[in-house]
CSV table of C-alpha atoms in Angstrom, one decimal:
chain,number,residue,atom,x,y,z
A,1,MET,CA,141.3,203.8,-11.7
A,2,SER,CA,138.6,206.3,-12.5
A,3,ASP,CA,135.5,204.1,-12.7
A,4,PHE,CA,132.7,205.2,-10.3
A,5,ILE,CA,132.0,202.1,-8.2
A,6,LEU,CA,129.4,201.4,-5.6
A,7,GLU,CA,130.2,198.2,-3.7
A,8,ALA,CA,127.6,196.9,-1.1
A,9,CYS,CA,128.8,194.8,1.7
A,10,VAL,CA,126.3,192.1,2.4
A,11,ASP,CA,126.0,188.9,4.5
A,12,SER,CA,122.6,187.5,3.4
A,13,VAL,CA,120.6,186.8,0.2
A,14,ALA,CA,118.1,189.4,1.2
A,15,SER,CA,120.8,192.0,1.5
A,16,ALA,CA,122.4,191.1,-1.8
A,17,LEU,CA,119.1,191.4,-3.6
A,18,ALA,CA,118.4,194.8,-1.9
A,19,ALA,CA,121.8,196.0,-3.0
A,20,ASP,CA,121.2,194.9,-6.6
A,21,ARG,CA,117.8,196.6,-6.7
A,22,GLY,CA,119.3,199.7,-5.3
A,23,GLY,CA,121.9,199.9,-8.1
A,24,ALA,CA,125.2,198.6,-6.5
A,25,ASP,CA,127.9,197.7,-9.1
A,26,ARG,CA,129.0,194.7,-7.1
A,27,ILE,CA,128.7,193.1,-3.7
A,28,GLU,CA,131.3,192.2,-1.2
A,29,LEU,CA,130.0,189.0,0.3
A,30,CYS,CA,130.9,188.1,3.9
A,31,GLY,CA,129.5,186.4,6.9
A,32,ASN,CA,128.9,188.0,10.3
A,33,LEU,CA,128.9,191.7,9.5
A,34,VAL,CA,128.1,192.4,13.1
A,35,ILE,CA,131.8,191.6,14.0
A,36,GLY,CA,133.3,193.2,10.9
A,37,GLY,CA,132.8,190.3,8.6
A,38,THR,CA,134.2,186.8,8.2
A,39,THR,CA,134.5,184.3,5.4
A,40,PRO,CA,131.0,183.5,4.1
A,41,ASP,CA,129.7,180.0,3.6
A,42,ILE,CA,130.1,178.7,0.0
A,43,ASN,CA,126.4,177.8,0.0
A,44,LEU,CA,125.4,181.4,0.7
A,45,TYR,CA,127.4,182.4,-2.3
A,46,ARG,CA,125.8,179.7,-4.5
A,47,GLU,CA,122.3,180.7,-3.4
A,48,ILE,CA,123.0,184.4,-4.2
A,49,ARG,CA,124.3,183.4,-7.6
A,50,LYS,CA,120.9,181.8,-8.4
A,51,HIS,CA,119.3,185.3,-8.1
A,52,LEU,CA,122.0,187.8,-8.8
A,53,GLN,CA,124.1,188.7,-11.8
A,54,ILE,CA,126.3,191.6,-10.6
A,55,PRO,CA,129.9,190.8,-9.7
A,56,ALA,CA,130.8,189.5,-6.2
A,57,ARG,CA,134.1,189.8,-4.3
A,58,ILE,CA,134.4,187.5,-1.4
A,59,LEU,CA,135.7,188.7,2.0
A,60,LEU,CA,138.2,186.1,3.4
A,61,ARG,CA,138.8,186.4,7.1
A,62,PRO,CA,138.9,183.2,9.1
A,63,ARG,CA,138.0,184.8,12.5
A,64,PHE,CA,137.3,187.9,14.4
A,65,GLY,CA,140.2,190.0,15.5
A,66,ASP,CA,143.6,191.0,14.2
A,67,PHE,CA,145.1,190.2,10.8
A,68,CYS,CA,148.2,188.4,12.0
A,69,TYR,CA,147.6,184.8,10.8
A,70,ASP,CA,149.4,181.6,11.7
A,71,ASP,CA,150.3,178.9,9.2
A,72,TYR,CA,147.0,177.0,9.8
A,73,GLU,CA,144.9,180.1,9.1
A,74,TYR,CA,147.0,180.9,6.0
A,75,GLU,CA,146.3,177.5,4.6
A,76,ILE,CA,142.6,177.9,5.3
A,77,LEU,CA,142.6,181.2,3.4
A,78,LEU,CA,144.4,179.7,0.4
A,79,GLU,CA,141.8,176.9,0.2
A,80,ASP,CA,139.0,179.4,0.5
A,81,ILE,CA,140.4,181.4,-2.4
A,82,ARG,CA,140.6,178.4,-4.5
A,83,MET,CA,137.1,177.3,-3.6
A,84,PHE,CA,135.5,180.6,-4.5
A,85,ARG,CA,137.6,180.9,-7.6
A,86,GLU,CA,136.3,177.5,-8.8
A,87,ALA,CA,132.7,178.7,-7.9
A,88,GLY,CA,133.1,181.6,-10.2
A,89,ALA,CA,133.5,184.6,-7.9
A,90,GLU,CA,135.0,187.6,-9.6
A,91,GLY,CA,137.4,188.6,-6.8
A,92,VAL,CA,138.6,188.2,-3.2
A,93,VAL,CA,139.0,190.7,-0.4
A,94,VAL,CA,141.9,189.6,1.9
A,95,GLY,CA,144.9,190.8,3.8
A,96,SER,CA,147.6,189.7,6.2
A,97,LEU,CA,150.0,191.6,8.5
A,98,ASN,CA,153.2,190.7,10.3
A,99,PRO,CA,153.4,191.2,14.1
A,100,ASP,CA,155.3,194.5,13.5
A,101,GLY,CA,152.4,196.0,11.4
A,102,THR,CA,154.1,195.5,8.0
A,103,LEU,CA,152.3,193.8,5.2
A,104,ASN,CA,152.9,190.0,5.2
A,105,GLU,CA,154.2,189.8,1.6
A,106,ARG,CA,154.6,186.0,1.7
A,107,HIS,CA,151.0,185.5,2.5
A,108,MET,CA,149.8,188.2,0.1
A,109,GLU,CA,151.9,186.7,-2.8
A,110,GLY,CA,150.4,183.3,-1.9
A,111,PHE,CA,146.9,184.8,-2.0
A,112,ARG,CA,147.6,186.4,-5.4
A,113,ASN,CA,148.8,183.2,-6.9
A,114,ALA,CA,145.9,181.2,-5.6
A,115,ALA,CA,143.4,183.8,-7.0
A,116,GLY,CA,144.7,183.5,-10.5
A,117,ASN,CA,142.9,186.0,-12.7
A,118,MET,CA,140.5,187.1,-10.0
A,119,GLY,CA,140.4,190.6,-8.8
A,120,MET,CA,142.0,191.3,-5.4
A,121,THR,CA,141.2,193.9,-2.8
A,122,LEU,CA,143.4,194.5,0.2
A,123,HIS,CA,140.8,195.0,3.0
A,124,ARG,CA,141.0,197.1,6.1
A,125,ALA,CA,144.0,195.3,7.4
A,126,PHE,CA,145.5,198.3,5.5
A,127,ASP,CA,144.0,200.6,8.1
A,128,MET,CA,145.7,198.6,10.8
A,129,CYS,CA,149.2,198.6,9.2
A,130,MET,CA,152.2,200.6,10.5
A,131,ASP,CA,153.1,202.5,7.3
A,132,PRO,CA,150.3,203.0,4.8
A,133,TYR,CA,152.6,204.3,2.0
A,134,ASP,CA,155.0,201.3,2.3
A,135,THR,CA,152.0,199.0,2.4
A,136,PHE,CA,150.5,200.7,-0.7
A,137,TYR,CA,153.6,200.2,-2.8
A,138,LYS,CA,154.1,196.6,-1.6
A,139,ALA,CA,150.4,195.7,-2.4
A,140,LYS,CA,150.7,197.3,-5.8
A,141,SER,CA,153.8,195.3,-6.6
A,142,ILE,CA,152.1,192.1,-5.6
A,143,GLY,CA,149.2,192.7,-7.9
A,144,VAL,CA,146.4,194.0,-5.6
A,145,ASP,CA,144.1,196.1,-7.7
A,146,THR,CA,142.0,197.7,-4.9
A,147,ILE,CA,142.6,199.0,-1.4
A,148,LEU,CA,139.6,199.3,0.9
A,149,THR,CA,140.3,202.0,3.5
A,150,SER,CA,139.0,204.6,5.9
A,151,GLY,CA,142.3,206.4,5.7
A,152,GLN,CA,143.4,204.7,8.9
A,153,ALA,CA,140.7,206.6,10.9
A,154,PRO,CA,137.5,205.5,12.6
A,155,ASN,CA,135.5,206.7,9.6
A,156,CYS,CA,136.4,207.9,6.1
A,157,VAL,CA,135.6,211.6,6.7
A,158,GLU,CA,138.2,211.7,9.5
A,159,GLY,CA,140.6,209.8,7.2
A,160,GLN,CA,140.1,212.1,4.2
A,161,LYS,CA,143.7,213.5,4.1
A,162,LEU,CA,145.3,210.0,3.7
A,163,ILE,CA,142.6,208.9,1.3
A,164,SER,CA,143.2,211.9,-0.9
A,165,GLU,CA,146.9,211.2,-1.0
A,166,LEU,CA,146.2,207.5,-1.8
A,167,VAL,CA,143.9,208.5,-4.7
A,168,SER,CA,146.7,210.6,-6.1
A,169,LEU,CA,149.2,207.8,-5.7
A,170,ALA,CA,146.9,205.2,-7.2
A,171,GLY,CA,146.2,207.1,-10.4
A,172,GLU,CA,144.7,204.9,-13.1
A,173,GLU,CA,146.5,201.7,-11.9
A,174,MET,CA,144.7,201.0,-8.7
A,175,THR,CA,141.3,201.7,-7.1
A,176,ILE,CA,141.0,203.3,-3.6
A,177,LEU,CA,137.7,202.0,-2.3
A,178,VAL,CA,136.5,204.3,0.5
A,179,GLY,CA,134.8,202.6,3.4
A,180,ALA,CA,133.6,203.2,7.0
A,181,GLY,CA,130.7,205.5,7.5
A,182,VAL,CA,129.8,205.8,3.8
A,183,SER,CA,126.3,207.1,2.9
A,184,ALA,CA,124.9,209.2,0.1
A,185,PRO,CA,125.8,212.6,1.8
A,186,VAL,CA,129.2,211.3,2.8
A,187,ILE,CA,130.0,210.3,-0.8
A,188,GLU,CA,129.2,213.8,-2.0
A,189,LYS,CA,131.5,215.2,0.7
A,190,MET,CA,134.3,212.8,0.2
A,191,TYR,CA,134.4,213.2,-3.6
A,192,GLY,CA,134.8,217.0,-3.1
A,193,LEU,CA,137.6,216.4,-0.6
A,194,THR,CA,139.5,213.5,-2.2
A,195,LYS,CA,138.2,212.9,-5.8
A,196,ALA,CA,137.7,209.2,-4.8
A,197,THR,CA,135.3,207.5,-7.2
A,198,ALA,CA,134.8,204.1,-5.5
A,199,TYR,CA,132.8,203.6,-2.3
A,200,HIS,CA,132.0,200.7,0.0
A,201,MET,CA,128.9,200.6,2.2
A,202,SER,CA,126.5,198.2,3.9
A,203,GLY,CA,123.5,200.7,3.8
A,204,LYS,CA,122.4,198.9,7.0
A,205,ILE,CA,118.9,199.1,8.3
A,206,THR,CA,117.4,197.1,11.3
A,207,ILE,CA,114.5,194.9,10.8
A,208,ASP,CA,112.4,193.4,13.6
A,209,SER,CA,112.5,189.6,13.9
A,210,ALA,CA,109.6,187.5,12.7
A,211,MET,CA,109.6,185.8,16.0
A,212,THR,CA,106.4,186.3,18.0
A,213,PHE,CA,107.6,184.2,21.0
A,214,ARG,CA,110.6,185.9,22.5
A,215,ARG,CA,112.8,184.8,25.4
A,216,GLU,CA,114.3,188.2,26.1
A,217,THR,CA,116.3,187.1,29.2
A,218,VAL,CA,118.6,184.8,27.1
A,219,ASN,CA,121.4,186.3,25.0
A,220,MET,CA,123.1,184.1,22.3
A,221,GLY,CA,125.6,186.5,20.9
A,222,LEU,CA,127.4,189.7,21.7
A,223,PRO,CA,126.3,191.5,24.9
A,224,GLY,CA,124.1,194.5,24.2
A,225,LEU,CA,122.8,193.2,20.9
A,226,SER,CA,119.2,191.9,20.6
A,227,GLU,CA,118.6,188.5,19.1
A,228,TYR,CA,115.5,190.0,17.5
A,229,ASP,CA,117.1,192.9,15.6
A,230,ILE,CA,118.0,191.7,12.1
A,231,TRP,CA,120.6,193.8,10.2
A,232,GLN,CA,120.0,194.0,6.4
A,233,THR,CA,121.1,196.2,3.6
A,234,GLY,CA,118.6,199.0,2.9
A,235,GLU,CA,117.6,199.2,-0.8
A,236,GLU,CA,116.8,202.9,-0.5
A,237,ASN,CA,120.2,203.7,1.1
A,238,ILE,CA,122.0,202.0,-1.8
A,239,ARG,CA,119.8,203.8,-4.3
A,240,ASN,CA,120.5,207.2,-2.8
A,241,ALA,CA,124.2,206.5,-2.9
A,242,ARG,CA,123.9,205.4,-6.5
A,243,GLN,CA,122.1,208.6,-7.5
A,244,VAL,CA,124.9,210.7,-6.0
A,245,LEU,CA,127.5,208.7,-7.9
A,246,ASN,CA,125.6,209.0,-11.1
A,247,ARG,CA,125.3,212.8,-10.7
A,248,LEU,CA,129.0,213.1,-9.9
A,249,GLN,CA,129.9,211.0,-12.9
A,250,GLY,CA,127.8,213.4,-15.0
A,251,ARG,CA,125.0,211.0,-16.1
């Protein structure tokens, strides 16, 4: 697909509103971005919907870690898809792998059926699969319309060769959504290298907590992360990326 798309990955109302103000085409809503994202709370989605009109795709990931899900996790994911479909979300972002690194086609077909007419993105489980070409064709046959990928590299610039090949394979039928390390300058570079027209970014900035009393000796989360650093989407980061995409699109 050739549409120029800017998707902002957000995990709060404040971030969703900043993404909208900055000019994002849609949001990917998740929880817990600090660990790569998990399924968001339905009430977070509902609160965002009170204030935001742009489309939302919902990340569905029941836990931190790999994408090899047992039957209990699979059933949870199916129910989450149905719940967000009924709530009016435009799409889901989901993926499942077999232990050998191949795409779990049974799970993916179940997700596709549960999603109905919603859009479906295969998330960065794609970057953890054994054979990206085999996975691409299987995902396409199942009805996935978008693949989010860094080109199976730590960041999209390092993965530009595979991304370029995927863009050519996708043609007008699928969207290759470039993620990992995306910013305004990176978009310009990646478009020149790959002709990719869809980009996924958080535009993260760090905001100081409103807490005036602080117990710095107690850590409630991941080691090395301060409880008083709040991660949010930066409106200006999104706006800069939007301006680059507009220029590339010839507006």
